[in-house]
Amino acid sequence: MMEPVRRRSSLPSATTMTVVVQLLLCLWCVVVVAVAAESSSPVAGERQRQQQLWVFGDSYADTGNLGNLGRELTHAWYDPYGRTFPRHPTGRFSDGRVLTDFVASAVGIPTPVAYKLRRRSAGGLLGRGMNFAVGGSGVLDTGYFQRNISSQIDLFQKQLQGSAPAGVALVVVSGNDYSAVVDKNNGTSEAAIAYIPTVVAGLKEQLRRLRDDVGMRKVVVTNLHPMGCTPYFTRPLNYSGCDPLANAGSDQHNAALRSVLDALDPTNSTFLLLDLHTPFLTFIDSARFPVRLRPCCETLKADGHCGQLDDAGNKQYTVCDDPDRHFYWDDVHPTQAAWAAVADAFTPAIHRFLST
């Protein structure tokens, strides 16, 4: 009679189980040590500290701080603003996202809550930082009744309540100081250029304050875009070219700001001069935007604005079919598509800055 075939047990022996357990324990130890080393490394610690963004500046950065005071004063809260994103006005001066949204993405966080909207936001949102920028503001008082950068930093310090700040500060200056002084001097660009040393000196003090008084260790500050290429200046030229005198003023402002940062931070460890000027010029002259100097939302009156209505409610502006074809949205502000293109250019610089 044949001996029956014995089935081999599917259960491992005690010895095998002991070896497997030991191997798993060793692997677990390796993982724990690696994670601990990563979390305690200076680079990892810096990444954790940089998950907040604190924003100061003007309409290029404002995400809702300019209160709704009516269409004539605060037209960014009315149609057609916000047409691309989020399909309704949010107080952003564009058809969609603005500079702050793209810098936040580069830092690796969602857009921080606007200071004016903080009480409507969930508590967890405040962990992203906060945006104090408000349309119409400047380094100094512009006469537009908006908090200047010094006052915005005051609000920041109150929010900190004596605690040490973390994350990154973004300071955006887009030219309201110069527009204000031109308005006071019968529209002469020469008056704006003469005002450059005063503006830059005021900006230097606020940057020093962020570092020395507030304690920020990473501050991103924008240079000035080519103001002479905005539709405000190109419209009198039938959108055929940029205003050379206004652009010369932007160049002088940027040179003075570069000197200030070199003096404040010779090692370039605390301050990053974020170059908006170069990508603006690059994309204004590129095929990426077939319509470069004419705005998508164009006023019908020389002294009008995008979104303006007459007394009968008739539109005093036109809106293009495709904002993505235009670099500028209105007389002075880029489209969302333009900001996205500019962000593609500056994001690597922010990554390098935050990794050091």
CSV table of C-alpha atoms in Angstrom, one decimal:
chain,number,residue,atom,x,y,z
A,1,MET,CA,0.0,0.0,0.0
A,2,MET,CA,1.3,3.4,-1.0
A,3,GLU,CA,2.1,5.8,1.8
A,4,PRO,CA,-0.1,8.8,1.6
A,5,VAL,CA,1.5,12.1,0.4
A,6,ARG,CA,1.9,14.4,3.3
A,7,ARG,CA,0.9,18.0,2.8
A,8,ARG,CA,3.4,20.6,3.7
A,9,SER,CA,2.2,23.0,6.3
A,10,SER,CA,1.4,26.5,5.0
A,11,LEU,CA,2.4,28.0,8.4
A,12,PRO,CA,6.0,29.1,8.8
A,13,SER,CA,8.1,27.5,11.5
A,14,ALA,CA,8.9,29.3,14.8
A,15,THR,CA,12.4,30.0,13.6
A,16,THR,CA,11.2,31.6,10.4
A,17,MET,CA,8.8,33.8,12.3
A,18,THR,CA,11.5,34.9,14.6
A,19,VAL,CA,13.7,35.9,11.6
A,20,VAL,CA,10.9,37.8,9.9
A,21,VAL,CA,10.0,39.7,13.1
A,22,GLN,CA,13.6,40.7,13.6
A,23,LEU,CA,13.9,41.9,10.0
A,24,LEU,CA,10.7,44.0,10.4
A,25,LEU,CA,11.9,45.5,13.6
A,26,CYS,CA,15.2,46.5,11.9
A,27,LEU,CA,13.4,48.1,9.0
A,28,TRP,CA,11.1,50.0,11.4
A,29,CYS,CA,14.2,51.3,13.2
A,30,VAL,CA,15.7,52.5,10.0
A,31,VAL,CA,12.5,54.3,9.0
A,32,VAL,CA,12.2,55.9,12.4
A,33,VAL,CA,15.8,57.1,12.4
A,34,ALA,CA,15.5,58.4,8.9
A,35,VAL,CA,12.3,60.3,9.7
A,36,ALA,CA,13.8,61.7,12.9
A,37,ALA,CA,16.9,62.8,11.1
A,38,GLU,CA,14.8,64.5,8.4
A,39,SER,CA,12.5,66.3,10.8
A,40,SER,CA,15.4,67.5,12.9
A,41,SER,CA,17.5,68.7,10.0
A,42,PRO,CA,17.8,72.5,9.4
A,43,VAL,CA,16.3,72.2,5.9
A,44,ALA,CA,13.2,70.3,7.2
A,45,GLY,CA,12.8,72.7,10.0
A,46,GLU,CA,13.0,75.7,7.7
A,47,ARG,CA,10.4,74.2,5.4
A,48,GLN,CA,8.1,73.8,8.3
A,49,ARG,CA,8.6,77.4,9.4
A,50,GLN,CA,7.9,78.6,5.9
A,51,GLN,CA,4.4,77.3,5.6
A,52,GLN,CA,3.0,80.8,6.3
A,53,LEU,CA,2.9,83.8,4.0
A,54,TRP,CA,2.5,87.4,5.3
A,55,VAL,CA,1.7,89.9,2.5
A,56,PHE,CA,2.0,93.6,2.5
A,57,GLY,CA,1.4,96.0,-0.4
A,58,ASP,CA,-1.2,97.2,-2.9
A,59,SER,CA,-3.6,96.0,-5.6
A,60,TYR,CA,-1.1,93.7,-7.2
A,61,ALA,CA,-1.3,91.6,-4.0
A,62,ASP,CA,-4.8,92.5,-2.6
A,63,THR,CA,-7.1,89.5,-2.3
A,64,GLY,CA,-10.1,91.2,-0.7
A,65,ASN,CA,-8.9,93.9,1.7
A,66,LEU,CA,-10.3,96.9,-0.2
A,67,GLY,CA,-13.8,97.0,1.3
A,68,ASN,CA,-16.8,97.2,-1.0
A,69,LEU,CA,-17.5,100.9,-0.9
A,70,GLY,CA,-19.5,101.0,-4.2
A,71,ARG,CA,-18.7,100.5,-7.8
A,72,GLU,CA,-17.1,103.8,-8.4
A,73,LEU,CA,-14.6,103.6,-5.6
A,74,THR,CA,-14.1,99.8,-5.4
A,75,HIS,CA,-14.9,98.4,-8.8
A,76,ALA,CA,-12.9,95.2,-8.2
A,77,TRP,CA,-15.9,94.0,-6.2
A,78,TYR,CA,-18.1,94.2,-9.3
A,79,ASP,CA,-18.5,92.5,-12.7
A,80,PRO,CA,-16.4,91.8,-14.8
A,81,TYR,CA,-13.7,91.4,-12.2
A,82,GLY,CA,-13.2,87.7,-11.2
A,83,ARG,CA,-14.7,86.5,-14.5
A,84,THR,CA,-12.1,83.8,-15.0
A,85,PHE,CA,-11.6,82.9,-11.3
A,86,PRO,CA,-13.7,82.2,-9.3
A,87,ARG,CA,-16.4,83.3,-11.8
A,88,HIS,CA,-17.5,86.2,-9.6
A,89,PRO,CA,-15.8,89.3,-8.1
A,90,THR,CA,-13.6,88.7,-4.9
A,91,GLY,CA,-12.0,92.1,-4.6
A,92,ARG,CA,-9.0,91.0,-6.7
A,93,PHE,CA,-7.9,93.5,-9.3
A,94,SER,CA,-7.9,91.0,-12.2
A,95,ASP,CA,-10.1,88.6,-14.1
A,96,GLY,CA,-8.8,85.9,-11.6
A,97,ARG,CA,-5.8,85.2,-9.5
A,98,VAL,CA,-3.2,87.8,-8.6
A,99,LEU,CA,0.4,87.9,-7.5
A,100,THR,CA,-0.3,86.7,-3.9
A,101,ASP,CA,-2.0,83.6,-5.2
A,102,PHE,CA,1.0,82.6,-7.3
A,103,VAL,CA,3.6,83.4,-4.6
A,104,ALA,CA,1.6,81.3,-2.1
A,105,SER,CA,1.7,78.4,-4.6
A,106,ALA,CA,5.5,78.8,-5.0
A,107,VAL,CA,5.8,78.7,-1.2
A,108,GLY,CA,3.7,75.6,-1.1
A,109,ILE,CA,0.5,76.7,0.6
A,110,PRO,CA,-3.0,77.8,-0.3
A,111,THR,CA,-3.6,81.6,-0.5
A,112,PRO,CA,-3.5,83.2,2.9
A,113,VAL,CA,-6.7,84.8,4.2
A,114,ALA,CA,-7.2,88.5,3.6
A,115,TYR,CA,-7.1,90.5,6.9
A,116,LYS,CA,-10.5,92.0,6.2
A,117,LEU,CA,-12.0,88.6,5.8
A,118,ARG,CA,-10.3,86.9,8.8
A,119,ARG,CA,-13.4,86.7,11.0
A,120,ARG,CA,-15.3,84.8,8.3
A,121,SER,CA,-12.6,82.2,7.9
A,122,ALA,CA,-12.1,78.9,9.7
A,123,GLY,CA,-9.4,79.0,12.4
A,124,GLY,CA,-7.2,76.6,10.5
A,125,LEU,CA,-6.9,79.1,7.6
A,126,LEU,CA,-5.1,81.5,9.8
A,127,GLY,CA,-2.2,79.1,10.0
A,128,ARG,CA,-1.3,80.0,6.4
A,129,GLY,CA,-0.5,83.5,7.3
A,130,MET,CA,-2.4,86.6,6.4
A,131,ASN,CA,-2.7,89.2,3.6
A,132,PHE,CA,-2.6,92.8,4.7
A,133,ALA,CA,-2.2,94.3,1.2
A,134,VAL,CA,-4.8,96.7,0.1
A,135,GLY,CA,-5.5,98.3,-3.3
A,136,GLY,CA,-4.4,102.0,-3.6
A,137,SER,CA,-1.8,101.8,-0.8
A,138,GLY,CA,1.9,102.8,-1.0
A,139,VAL,CA,5.1,102.9,1.0
A,140,LEU,CA,4.0,106.3,2.1
A,141,ASP,CA,0.5,107.9,2.3
A,142,THR,CA,-0.9,108.1,-1.2
A,143,GLY,CA,-4.0,110.1,-0.4
A,144,TYR,CA,-6.3,107.2,-1.4
A,145,PHE,CA,-7.2,106.7,2.3
A,146,GLN,CA,-5.7,103.2,2.4
A,147,ARG,CA,-3.3,101.8,5.0
A,148,ASN,CA,0.3,102.2,3.8
A,149,ILE,CA,2.9,99.5,4.3
A,150,SER,CA,3.9,100.8,7.7
A,151,SER,CA,0.3,100.6,9.0
A,152,GLN,CA,0.0,97.1,7.5
A,153,ILE,CA,3.0,96.0,9.4
A,154,ASP,CA,1.4,97.5,12.6
A,155,LEU,CA,-1.6,95.2,12.0
A,156,PHE,CA,0.8,92.2,11.5
A,157,GLN,CA,2.5,92.9,14.8
A,158,LYS,CA,-0.9,93.0,16.6
A,159,GLN,CA,-1.8,89.7,15.1
A,160,LEU,CA,1.4,88.2,16.4
A,161,GLN,CA,0.6,89.3,19.9
A,162,GLY,CA,4.2,89.2,20.9
A,163,SER,CA,5.0,85.8,19.5
A,164,ALA,CA,7.9,85.2,17.1
A,165,PRO,CA,6.9,85.2,13.5
A,166,ALA,CA,7.4,82.3,11.2
A,167,GLY,CA,7.3,81.9,7.4
A,168,VAL,CA,7.8,84.3,4.6
A,169,ALA,CA,6.9,88.0,4.2
A,170,LEU,CA,6.0,89.3,0.7
A,171,VAL,CA,6.3,93.1,0.1
A,172,VAL,CA,4.7,94.4,-3.1
A,173,VAL,CA,5.2,98.0,-4.3
A,174,SER,CA,3.6,98.7,-7.7
A,175,GLY,CA,3.8,102.5,-8.1
A,176,ASN,CA,0.9,104.1,-6.2
A,177,ASP,CA,3.3,106.5,-4.5
A,178,TYR,CA,4.4,107.8,-7.9
A,179,SER,CA,0.9,107.9,-9.3
A,180,ALA,CA,-0.1,110.0,-6.2
A,181,VAL,CA,2.7,112.5,-6.6
A,182,VAL,CA,1.9,112.8,-10.4
A,183,ASP,CA,-1.7,113.6,-9.5
A,184,LYS,CA,-0.5,116.3,-7.2
A,185,ASN,CA,1.8,117.8,-9.8
A,186,ASN,CA,-0.3,118.2,-12.9
A,187,GLY,CA,0.6,114.8,-14.3
A,188,THR,CA,4.4,115.3,-14.8
A,189,SER,CA,6.5,112.1,-14.9
A,190,GLU,CA,9.5,114.2,-13.8
A,191,ALA,CA,7.8,114.8,-10.4
A,192,ALA,CA,7.5,111.0,-10.0
A,193,ILE,CA,11.1,110.4,-10.9
A,194,ALA,CA,12.2,113.1,-8.4
A,195,TYR,CA,10.2,111.2,-5.7
A,196,ILE,CA,12.1,108.0,-6.1
A,197,PRO,CA,14.7,108.5,-3.3
A,198,THR,CA,11.9,109.3,-0.8
A,199,VAL,CA,9.9,106.2,-1.7
A,200,VAL,CA,12.9,103.9,-1.6
A,201,ALA,CA,14.2,105.3,1.7
A,202,GLY,CA,10.7,104.7,3.2
A,203,LEU,CA,10.7,101.2,1.8
A,204,LYS,CA,14.2,100.5,3.2
A,205,GLU,CA,12.9,101.4,6.7
A,206,GLN,CA,9.9,99.1,6.4
A,207,LEU,CA,12.1,96.2,5.2
A,208,ARG,CA,14.6,96.8,8.1
A,209,ARG,CA,11.6,96.9,10.5
A,210,LEU,CA,10.4,93.5,9.2
A,211,ARG,CA,13.8,92.0,9.9
A,212,ASP,CA,15.0,93.7,13.0
A,213,ASP,CA,11.8,94.7,14.9
A,214,VAL,CA,9.4,92.0,13.8
A,215,GLY,CA,11.9,89.2,13.4
A,216,MET,CA,11.2,88.0,9.9
A,217,ARG,CA,14.0,85.9,8.5
A,218,LYS,CA,12.8,85.5,4.9
A,219,VAL,CA,11.4,88.6,3.1
A,220,VAL,CA,10.5,88.7,-0.6
A,221,VAL,CA,10.2,92.2,-2.1
A,222,THR,CA,9.2,92.9,-5.6
A,223,ASN,CA,10.9,95.3,-7.9
A,224,LEU,CA,8.8,97.7,-10.0
A,225,HIS,CA,7.2,96.5,-13.3
A,226,PRO,CA,7.7,98.6,-16.5
A,227,MET,CA,5.0,101.1,-15.6
A,228,GLY,CA,5.3,102.7,-19.1
A,229,CYS,CA,3.9,99.5,-20.7
A,230,THR,CA,0.6,99.5,-18.7
A,231,PRO,CA,-2.4,100.5,-20.8
A,232,TYR,CA,-2.7,103.6,-18.8
A,233,PHE,CA,0.4,104.9,-20.5
A,234,THR,CA,0.0,103.0,-23.8
A,235,ARG,CA,-3.5,104.2,-24.6
A,236,PRO,CA,-2.5,107.7,-25.5
A,237,LEU,CA,0.0,106.0,-28.0
A,238,ASN,CA,-2.9,104.0,-29.5
A,239,TYR,CA,-1.4,100.9,-27.7
A,240,SER,CA,1.5,101.0,-30.2
A,241,GLY,CA,4.4,101.1,-27.7
A,242,CYS,CA,5.5,101.8,-24.1
A,243,ASP,CA,6.1,105.2,-22.6
A,244,PRO,CA,9.9,105.6,-22.3
A,245,LEU,CA,10.0,108.2,-19.5
A,246,ALA,CA,7.7,106.1,-17.3
A,247,ASN,CA,9.8,103.1,-17.9
A,248,ALA,CA,13.0,105.1,-17.1
A,249,GLY,CA,11.4,105.8,-13.7
A,250,SER,CA,10.8,102.1,-13.1
A,251,ASP,CA,14.5,101.4,-14.0
A,252,GLN,CA,15.7,104.1,-11.5
A,253,HIS,CA,13.4,102.8,-8.7
A,254,ASN,CA,14.7,99.3,-9.3
A,255,ALA,CA,18.4,100.4,-9.3
A,256,ALA,CA,17.9,102.3,-6.0
A,257,LEU,CA,16.1,99.3,-4.4
A,258,ARG,CA,18.9,97.0,-5.4
A,259,SER,CA,21.4,99.2,-3.7
A,260,VAL,CA,19.2,99.4,-0.6
A,261,LEU,CA,19.0,95.5,-0.4
A,262,ASP,CA,22.7,95.2,-1.0
A,263,ALA,CA,23.3,97.5,2.0
A,264,LEU,CA,20.7,95.8,4.2
A,265,ASP,CA,21.6,92.2,3.4
A,266,PRO,CA,25.1,91.8,1.8
A,267,THR,CA,24.8,88.0,2.0
A,268,ASN,CA,21.4,87.9,0.3
A,269,SER,CA,20.2,85.6,3.1
A,270,THR,CA,17.2,87.5,4.4
A,271,PHE,CA,15.9,89.5,1.4
A,272,LEU,CA,15.0,88.3,-2.0
A,273,LEU,CA,14.5,90.9,-4.7
A,274,LEU,CA,11.8,89.3,-6.8
A,275,ASP,CA,12.2,90.3,-10.4
A,276,LEU,CA,8.8,91.2,-12.0
A,277,HIS,CA,10.3,93.7,-14.3
A,278,THR,CA,12.1,91.3,-16.6
A,279,PRO,CA,9.3,88.7,-17.1
A,280,PHE,CA,6.8,91.6,-17.7
A,281,LEU,CA,9.0,92.9,-20.5
A,282,THR,CA,9.6,89.4,-21.8
A,283,PHE,CA,6.0,88.4,-22.1
A,284,ILE,CA,4.8,91.8,-23.3
A,285,ASP,CA,7.1,91.2,-26.3
A,286,SER,CA,6.3,87.5,-26.7
A,287,ALA,CA,3.9,85.5,-28.9
A,288,ARG,CA,2.4,84.0,-25.8
A,289,PHE,CA,0.1,87.0,-25.5
A,290,PRO,CA,-1.0,88.2,-28.9
A,291,VAL,CA,-2.7,91.3,-27.4
A,292,ARG,CA,0.1,92.9,-25.3
A,293,LEU,CA,-0.6,96.5,-24.6
A,294,ARG,CA,-4.4,96.8,-25.0
A,295,PRO,CA,-6.3,95.7,-22.0
A,296,CYS,CA,-9.0,93.0,-22.0
A,297,CYS,CA,-11.4,95.2,-20.1
A,298,GLU,CA,-11.2,98.6,-21.8
A,299,THR,CA,-12.9,101.7,-20.7
A,300,LEU,CA,-14.8,103.8,-23.3
A,301,LYS,CA,-13.8,107.1,-21.6
A,302,ALA,CA,-10.3,108.5,-21.1
A,303,ASP,CA,-11.0,109.0,-17.4
A,304,GLY,CA,-13.1,105.9,-17.0
A,305,HIS,CA,-12.5,102.5,-15.6
A,306,CYS,CA,-13.2,98.8,-16.1
A,307,GLY,CA,-16.7,98.0,-14.8
A,308,GLN,CA,-18.0,101.6,-15.1
A,309,LEU,CA,-21.7,102.1,-15.6
A,310,ASP,CA,-23.4,105.4,-16.6
A,311,ASP,CA,-26.4,106.7,-14.7
A,312,ALA,CA,-28.8,104.5,-16.7
A,313,GLY,CA,-26.8,101.4,-15.9
A,314,ASN,CA,-25.2,101.1,-19.4
A,315,LYS,CA,-21.7,99.7,-19.6
A,316,GLN,CA,-19.0,102.2,-20.2
A,317,TYR,CA,-16.4,99.5,-21.0
A,318,THR,CA,-15.9,96.5,-23.3
A,319,VAL,CA,-14.5,93.1,-22.3
A,320,CYS,CA,-12.6,90.8,-24.6
A,321,ASP,CA,-13.7,87.2,-25.4
A,322,ASP,CA,-10.5,85.6,-24.2
A,323,PRO,CA,-8.5,87.2,-21.3
A,324,ASP,CA,-5.8,84.5,-21.8
A,325,ARG,CA,-4.7,86.3,-25.0
A,326,HIS,CA,-4.2,89.6,-23.2
A,327,PHE,CA,-1.3,90.5,-20.8
A,328,TYR,CA,-3.3,93.3,-19.2
A,329,TRP,CA,-6.7,93.0,-17.7
A,330,ASP,CA,-7.5,96.7,-17.1
A,331,ASP,CA,-5.5,99.9,-17.3
A,332,VAL,CA,-2.8,98.8,-14.8
A,333,HIS,CA,-3.4,95.2,-13.7
A,334,PRO,CA,-2.3,92.0,-15.5
A,335,THR,CA,-4.7,89.1,-16.3
A,336,GLN,CA,-4.6,85.9,-14.4
A,337,ALA,CA,-2.8,84.3,-17.5
A,338,ALA,CA,-0.1,87.0,-17.3
A,339,TRP,CA,0.5,86.4,-13.6
A,340,ALA,CA,0.7,82.7,-14.3
A,341,ALA,CA,3.4,83.3,-16.9
A,342,VAL,CA,5.3,85.7,-14.7
A,343,ALA,CA,5.1,83.2,-11.8
A,344,ASP,CA,6.7,80.5,-14.0
A,345,ALA,CA,9.6,82.8,-14.3
A,346,PHE,CA,10.0,83.8,-10.6
A,347,THR,CA,9.1,80.5,-8.9
A,348,PRO,CA,12.6,78.9,-9.2
A,349,ALA,CA,14.1,81.9,-7.5
A,350,ILE,CA,11.7,81.6,-4.6
A,351,HIS,CA,12.5,77.9,-4.2
A,352,ARG,CA,16.2,78.6,-4.2
A,353,PHE,CA,15.8,81.4,-1.6
A,354,LEU,CA,13.7,79.3,0.8
A,355,SER,CA,16.1,76.3,0.6
A,356,THR,CA,19.1,78.3,2.0
